[in-house]
Short mmCIF file of C-alpha atoms in Angstrom, two decimals:
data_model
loop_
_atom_site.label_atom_id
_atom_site.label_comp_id
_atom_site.label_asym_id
_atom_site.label_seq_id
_atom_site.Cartn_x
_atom_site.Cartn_y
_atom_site.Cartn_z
CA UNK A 1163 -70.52 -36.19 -5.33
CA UNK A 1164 -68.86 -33.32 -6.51
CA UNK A 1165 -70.67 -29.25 -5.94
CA UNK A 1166 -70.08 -28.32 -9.84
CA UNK A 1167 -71.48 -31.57 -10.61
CA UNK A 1168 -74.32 -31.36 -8.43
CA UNK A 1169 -74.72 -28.14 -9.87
CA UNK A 1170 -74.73 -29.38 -13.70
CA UNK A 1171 -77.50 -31.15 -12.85
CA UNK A 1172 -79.42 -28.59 -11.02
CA UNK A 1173 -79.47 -26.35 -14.11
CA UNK A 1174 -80.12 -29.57 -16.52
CA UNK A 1175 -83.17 -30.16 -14.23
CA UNK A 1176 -84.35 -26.83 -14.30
CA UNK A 1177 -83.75 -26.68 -18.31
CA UNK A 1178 -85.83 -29.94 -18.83
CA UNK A 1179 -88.51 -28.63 -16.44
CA UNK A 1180 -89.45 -25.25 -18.37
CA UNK A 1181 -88.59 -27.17 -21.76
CA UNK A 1182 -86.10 -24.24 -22.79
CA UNK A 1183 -82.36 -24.29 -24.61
CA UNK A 1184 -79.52 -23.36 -23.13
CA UNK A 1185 -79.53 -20.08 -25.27
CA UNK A 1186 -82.91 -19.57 -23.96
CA UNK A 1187 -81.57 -19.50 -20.40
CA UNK A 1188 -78.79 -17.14 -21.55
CA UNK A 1189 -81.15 -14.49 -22.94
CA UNK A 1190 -83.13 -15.12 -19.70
CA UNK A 1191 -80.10 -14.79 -17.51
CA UNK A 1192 -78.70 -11.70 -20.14
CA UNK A 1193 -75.02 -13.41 -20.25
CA UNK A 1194 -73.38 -15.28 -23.08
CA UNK A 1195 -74.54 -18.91 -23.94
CA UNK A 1196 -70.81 -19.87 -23.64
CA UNK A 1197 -70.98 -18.73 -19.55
CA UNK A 1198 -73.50 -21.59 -19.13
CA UNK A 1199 -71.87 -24.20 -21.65
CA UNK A 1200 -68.53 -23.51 -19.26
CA UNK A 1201 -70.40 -24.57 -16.29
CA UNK A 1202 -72.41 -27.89 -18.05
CA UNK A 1203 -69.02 -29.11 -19.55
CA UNK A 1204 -66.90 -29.25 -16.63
CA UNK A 1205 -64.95 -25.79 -17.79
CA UNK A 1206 -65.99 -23.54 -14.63
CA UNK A 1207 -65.83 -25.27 -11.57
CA UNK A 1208 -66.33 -22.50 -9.54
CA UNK A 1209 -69.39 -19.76 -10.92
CA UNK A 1210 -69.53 -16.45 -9.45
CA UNK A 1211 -72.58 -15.84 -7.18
CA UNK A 1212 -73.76 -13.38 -9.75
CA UNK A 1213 -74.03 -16.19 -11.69
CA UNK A 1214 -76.11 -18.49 -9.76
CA UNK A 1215 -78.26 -15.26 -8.84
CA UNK A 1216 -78.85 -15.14 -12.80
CA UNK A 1217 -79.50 -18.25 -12.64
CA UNK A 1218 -81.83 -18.79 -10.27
CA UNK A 1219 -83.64 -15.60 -11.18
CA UNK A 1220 -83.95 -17.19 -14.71
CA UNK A 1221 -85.99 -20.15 -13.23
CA UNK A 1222 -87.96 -17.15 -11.30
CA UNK A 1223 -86.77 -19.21 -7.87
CA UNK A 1224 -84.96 -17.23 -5.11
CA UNK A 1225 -81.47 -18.23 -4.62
CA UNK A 1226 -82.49 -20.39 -1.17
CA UNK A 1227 -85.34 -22.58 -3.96
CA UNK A 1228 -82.51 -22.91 -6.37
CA UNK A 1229 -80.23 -24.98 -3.62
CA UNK A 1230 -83.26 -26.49 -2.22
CA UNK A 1231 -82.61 -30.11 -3.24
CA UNK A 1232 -81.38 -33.25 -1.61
CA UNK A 1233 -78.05 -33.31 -3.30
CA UNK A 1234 -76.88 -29.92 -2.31
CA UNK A 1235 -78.29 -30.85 1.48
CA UNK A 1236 -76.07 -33.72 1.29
CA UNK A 1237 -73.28 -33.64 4.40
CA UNK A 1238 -70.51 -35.35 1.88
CA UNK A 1239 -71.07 -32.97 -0.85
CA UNK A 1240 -67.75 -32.18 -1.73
CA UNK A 1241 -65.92 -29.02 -3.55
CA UNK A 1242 -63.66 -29.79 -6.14
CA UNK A 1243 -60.53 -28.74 -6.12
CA UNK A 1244 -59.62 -25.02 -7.09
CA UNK A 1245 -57.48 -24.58 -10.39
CA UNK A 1246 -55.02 -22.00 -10.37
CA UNK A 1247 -55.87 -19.07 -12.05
CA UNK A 1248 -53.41 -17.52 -14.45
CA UNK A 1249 -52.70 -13.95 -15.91
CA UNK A 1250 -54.13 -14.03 -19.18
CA UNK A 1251 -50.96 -12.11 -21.21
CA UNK A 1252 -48.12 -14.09 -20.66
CA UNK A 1253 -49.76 -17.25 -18.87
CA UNK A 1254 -47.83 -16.90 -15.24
CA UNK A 1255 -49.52 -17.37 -12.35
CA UNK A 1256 -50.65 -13.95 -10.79
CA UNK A 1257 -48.80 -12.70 -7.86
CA UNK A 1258 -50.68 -12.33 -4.67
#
């Protein structure tokens, strides 16, 4: 299984447990709703760690309770691969 799927379902979980919305999580977490859609529908495969701190400070559990679960324990969890970022004016790929 995948990390950013494992992931999606963390936060789906977590959602169904305290009964809210996913706007409700984005007030909680103080970010756009669309930051959270990205990471449910497969758009961002790779959230910042600020993120998953919001996250997991939304569910009031420390960031070690957050990853606390079998799946992300698992020794063939896997990362997906890493898209390549581009420059947002003209659509190259930045230069490193």
């Amino acid at each position: 299984m995948k990390l950013e799927d494992v992931l999606k379902e963390r936060i789906e979980e977590l959602l169904l447990k305290e009964g809210i919305s996913i706007n409700a999580l984005a007030t909680r977490m103080g970010v756009n709703c669309t930051t959270i859609k990205n990471i449910l529908y497969g758009k961002s495969c790779n959230p910042t760690i600020r993120t998953i701190f919001l996250l997991s400070s939304a569910f009031e559990l420390t960031l070690s309770k957050f990853f606390e679960t079998e799946e992300f324990e698992n020794p063939e969890l896997e990362a997906g691969e890493r898209k390549p970022r581009r420059d947002r004016k003209d659509g190259e790929l930045p230069k490193e």
